Every structure is written in C-alpha cells, then in structure tokens.
C-alpha cells in the first residue's frame, strides 16, 4: 500500500458561548483536518488542534508544517509502517505536538480500516464505552448552578468544575453543587491557579463534597509544589499541563508528584505516544484519564478510541466538541447519559 495524495483543510471553529479558565478566555479554535489517500482506496483522517498554551503551537505553525514538511514527506510512503513514519517525521518538525498527532491519527485510521475494525479494536479493544465528564468554566455561582442543572437534565453524571481564580468562590461552588446534586460525581480543575496553601485549604474545606480528583493545582514548572500537595491532601492529584511528553511522565511519576495523569492526544503528539505515557503511568501505579482540548468530533473520536483500548485509562473528559457551532463531523460516536460509544465503523468511524 502507498500513499498517493495528501491534503488538508483548515477549520475555524466558533464556540456558542466563550468559556473562562484560570489563565484565559476562549471563544474560538482552529483545527486542521488531514486527508491521506492510498492506492487501495482506503482514506485516513487526522485532526490537529493547535493551542499555544497546551501544545506550544499556533495555527500558523501547523499550517507551515503541513505545507513544508508533512505533505511532501508522506506521499509515496507505506502507511502501514506508521511507527517508522512517525519516528522519521518527528525530528523534521519544528513543532511536534498536534501536528504529529494529526499524522498519527490518519495513519492508524488507515491501518484499522485495512483490518476493517474500529480503531479501538485495532489497538486492543479493552472496553466498548466510557463515561465522560462535562465541564463548567469559571462563571458566577448562579450560572454554575444553572449549567449543572442543565447538564444533569441531559443525563450527565460527572461534572468537572474549573477554578483557580478565587479559592473562596471555588469552595462555595463545590459545596453548593454537592448540596444540590448529592449523587453527582464531581471533579475539580485548578488550571494552575493555586499555591500549595490554597490547594490544601480548598481540599480541606470541600471534604464533605467528596471530590473525585484535583487536577493541575499549580503552575507548570512547579513540580515540587504539586508533589507537596499530593502528599498533603487525601484526594488524588492529577497532572495535566505539567505532562506534555513521555519524559515528563517518567520524571513526575519517578518523583511521586501526582496520583493520576491526564493524557491528551493533541498535547502529547498522538495515540502512539499516549500509549507509552499510559504504560509509564501503569508501571508507577497511576491511573489515567483521557482528556481533550478544543477539538472537533474527529479529534475527540481519537481520544475515545484510545481510552477504550487501554485498561489503565479509567476516566474520560471528552467534551471539547460540544459547544462548537460549525463542527462538520457527525455520527462518529454517541453520548447517552454521559456514556460515549463509537459508531462501530472501521477506523475512527469516518467513511469517505
């Protein structure tokens, strides 16, 4: 099999409503869709979602990588040699996160379609579905409660609350959510907004809310502070922005800096790299969550298939597509009462 043609499309996606986290307000996102055609009529698709804060790339970086490196490099290659292709391509790219993830997805999509199985089965087929959380950004207490009620009415059983700007307001929101929704699973993401003292205060004063986890309480680069919080609080601490590479996973796990890892396909450079990170986490006794950034449904589908193939990836936060007005991808998976299930078609589920 050979790659005969490689093209891409830029998607400028708009959110129905902007959302705020501790370090920014987001109203739009750019995604790139890679289309890889072969001489066997099998077509693979990948998605890149550059985010300067998360992936260290912007849209122009990825577009330049596509035009100058990725498109000319891929043509004529055998896509089934995806591991070799990814290893050779990586040092050629000045930006390697979402740009590489996009190629990784497309090649794995082709390989799974060649076997005529969904990608999660090609990768191992451990689970058939997974429950996802849905996120509430930093809004007023009143708006937090309104959004929570709406999400619960839609059937979601897990809510992730964003915070990190005011520990007092974060505590109040968590306690009110627990009071109003006693059976809801609650997660909290500090998005790098806390000091050690604030994180400990937050956990102590929300003890009755029985939070499932505390995500990335401290700034990137403050590994020791995150590790101190991990030792001081009774709930699991999860690394997100601090974990962008396989080396990060090894360093953080080796030094006991966290209890959990948040693996994002776009952030770490693809499904293959995500599998290595998950293995490091498993070896260190750390559970994993599959996360996402502002990705269209095609990108979200890659995270879903990865999670379903891994016994150690027990948690999902795959809601990054829900608020886009103009996402062109439909039907790749379903969400019923917060449970995500792929459509059962080969590869990522997109058949051209």
XYZ file of N, CA and C in Angstrom, residues 13-17 19-21 26 29 31 130-138 147 151 154 156-162 185 187 189 191 215 240 262-264 289-304 307 315-325 327 333-335 338-340:
222
model
N -13.280 27.200 13.999
C -14.464 26.816 14.771
C -14.832 27.897 15.778
N -16.123 28.113 15.933
C -16.639 29.154 16.827
C -17.456 28.508 17.929
N -17.228 28.931 19.161
C -17.982 28.412 20.300
C -19.324 29.130 20.430
N -20.350 28.386 20.826
C -21.651 29.003 21.087
C -21.531 30.077 22.155
N -20.752 29.779 23.197
C -20.501 30.734 24.266
C -19.039 30.632 24.685
N -15.784 30.498 27.093
C -15.622 29.992 28.449
C -14.320 30.520 29.033
N -14.288 30.591 30.353
C -13.125 31.131 31.054
C -12.524 30.067 31.960
N -11.182 29.948 31.906
C -10.436 29.136 32.864
C -9.443 30.057 33.551
N -11.720 31.674 26.183
C -11.673 31.086 24.844
C -13.016 31.279 24.153
N -11.557 28.379 18.062
C -10.414 27.474 17.947
C -10.198 27.134 16.490
N -8.811 24.149 13.980
C -8.427 22.755 13.794
C -7.999 22.550 12.349
N -17.316 4.451 27.541
C -16.740 5.085 28.727
C -17.552 6.319 29.071
N -17.654 6.611 30.356
C -18.391 7.797 30.816
C -17.487 9.018 30.760
N -18.010 10.114 30.231
C -17.255 11.356 30.190
C -17.828 12.379 31.161
N -16.958 13.236 31.643
C -17.418 14.404 32.391
C -17.797 15.495 31.408
N -18.510 16.493 31.892
C -18.786 17.697 31.134
C -18.371 18.875 32.008
N -17.834 19.907 31.385
C -17.111 20.945 32.121
C -17.910 22.217 32.290
N -17.814 22.812 33.467
C -18.327 24.151 33.735
C -17.124 25.061 33.941
N -16.999 26.090 33.105
C -15.901 27.035 33.227
C -16.080 27.960 34.423
N -15.248 28.975 34.491
C -15.334 29.922 35.608
C -16.415 30.951 35.303
N -26.001 25.835 34.890
C -25.367 24.915 33.944
C -25.377 23.488 34.473
N -26.982 20.233 32.637
C -26.199 19.045 32.286
C -26.783 17.790 32.924
N -29.659 16.646 31.062
C -29.262 15.985 29.815
C -28.755 14.569 30.052
N -25.941 13.746 32.075
C -24.554 13.637 32.504
C -24.484 13.369 34.008
N -23.580 12.465 34.383
C -23.429 12.071 35.790
C -22.119 12.567 36.402
N -21.249 13.159 35.574
C -19.942 13.626 36.044
C -19.754 15.068 35.588
N -19.464 15.970 36.519
C -19.189 17.365 36.177
C -17.793 17.727 36.646
N -17.053 18.371 35.745
C -15.757 18.918 36.116
C -15.888 20.432 36.222
N -15.544 20.954 37.374
C -15.633 22.389 37.631
C -14.263 23.016 37.490
N -14.195 24.088 36.688
C -12.957 24.847 36.541
C -12.864 25.916 37.623
N -20.992 12.870 40.419
C -19.544 12.768 40.567
C -18.938 14.120 40.227
N -15.517 16.594 39.832
C -14.079 16.749 39.656
C -13.761 18.237 39.661
N -10.774 21.220 38.578
C -9.554 21.550 37.839
C -9.092 22.943 38.239
N -6.423 24.389 37.094
C -5.815 25.048 35.931
C -4.633 25.941 36.300
N -7.265 18.428 39.760
C -6.431 18.467 38.560
C -5.546 19.713 38.538
N -1.793 17.645 34.494
C -2.289 17.885 33.145
C -1.285 18.721 32.357
N -3.378 13.104 33.187
C -4.358 13.475 32.172
C -3.649 13.421 30.821
N -4.020 12.444 30.009
C -3.402 12.252 28.697
C -4.302 12.884 27.640
N -3.737 13.815 26.890
C -4.476 14.437 25.786
C -3.721 14.140 24.497
N -6.508 9.440 32.848
C -7.722 9.989 32.270
C -7.411 10.457 30.860
N -8.303 10.187 29.925
C -8.162 10.752 28.588
C -8.863 12.113 28.590
N -8.112 13.142 28.255
C -8.665 14.486 28.222
C -8.708 15.014 26.802
N -9.021 16.286 26.667
C -9.100 16.889 25.338
C -8.887 18.384 25.462
N -8.741 19.039 24.308
C -8.772 20.489 24.262
C -9.930 20.873 23.343
N -9.862 22.008 22.691
C -10.968 22.426 21.832
C -10.823 21.750 20.478
N -11.400 20.554 20.369
C -11.267 19.715 19.187
C -12.632 19.421 18.588
N -12.677 19.304 17.272
C -13.885 18.839 16.615
C -14.104 17.360 16.955
N -15.219 16.830 16.517
C -15.572 15.453 16.870
C -14.546 14.436 16.374
N -13.874 14.729 15.263
C -12.863 13.786 14.772
C -11.726 13.658 15.777
N -11.262 14.781 16.327
C -10.226 14.727 17.345
C -10.693 14.024 18.600
N -11.915 14.323 19.011
C -12.480 13.674 20.196
C -12.576 12.165 19.985
N -12.937 11.755 18.775
C -13.047 10.319 18.485
C -11.720 9.600 18.707
N -10.608 10.258 18.381
C -9.307 9.609 18.583
C -9.062 9.347 20.064
N -9.414 10.309 20.915
C -9.274 10.110 22.355
C -10.171 9.001 22.867
N -11.391 8.933 22.339
C -12.323 7.887 22.746
C -11.774 6.511 22.389
N -8.889 5.564 24.688
C -9.329 5.199 26.038
C -9.935 3.803 26.078
N -10.800 6.967 33.187
C -11.600 8.188 33.260
C -11.543 8.921 31.922
N -12.600 9.676 31.636
C -12.639 10.440 30.392
C -13.192 11.835 30.643
N -12.599 12.784 29.924
C -13.085 14.169 29.909
C -13.052 14.605 28.448
N -14.058 14.162 27.692
C -14.077 14.315 26.243
C -15.273 15.155 25.804
N -15.301 16.389 26.254
C -16.443 17.265 25.948
C -16.037 18.484 25.124
N -14.808 18.487 24.572
C -14.295 19.677 23.909
C -15.016 20.064 22.634
N -15.853 19.186 22.110
C -16.560 19.430 20.853
C -17.967 19.973 21.036
N -18.493 19.925 22.246
C -19.927 20.092 22.449
C -20.447 21.496 22.146
N -19.609 22.509 22.258
C -20.088 23.878 22.096
C -19.725 24.525 20.764
N -19.189 23.757 19.822
C -18.858 24.348 18.533
C -20.110 24.526 17.673
N -20.245 25.695 17.061
C -21.386 25.962 16.188
C -21.241 25.255 14.839
N -18.997 22.503 13.735
C -18.240 21.258 13.616
C -18.852 20.427 12.480
N -19.576 9.018 17.079
C -19.848 8.355 18.357
C -21.158 8.918 18.890
N -21.681 8.247 19.883
C -22.891 8.730 20.551
C -22.583 9.040 22.006
N -23.371 9.933 22.593
C -23.287 10.215 24.031
C -24.691 10.068 24.594
N -24.230 10.627 29.268
C -22.815 10.804 29.566
C -21.927 9.651 29.151
N -22.497 8.590 28.610
C -21.717 7.420 28.188
C -21.401 7.542 26.700
N -20.103 7.487 26.365
C -19.661 7.631 24.985
C -19.403 6.263 24.359
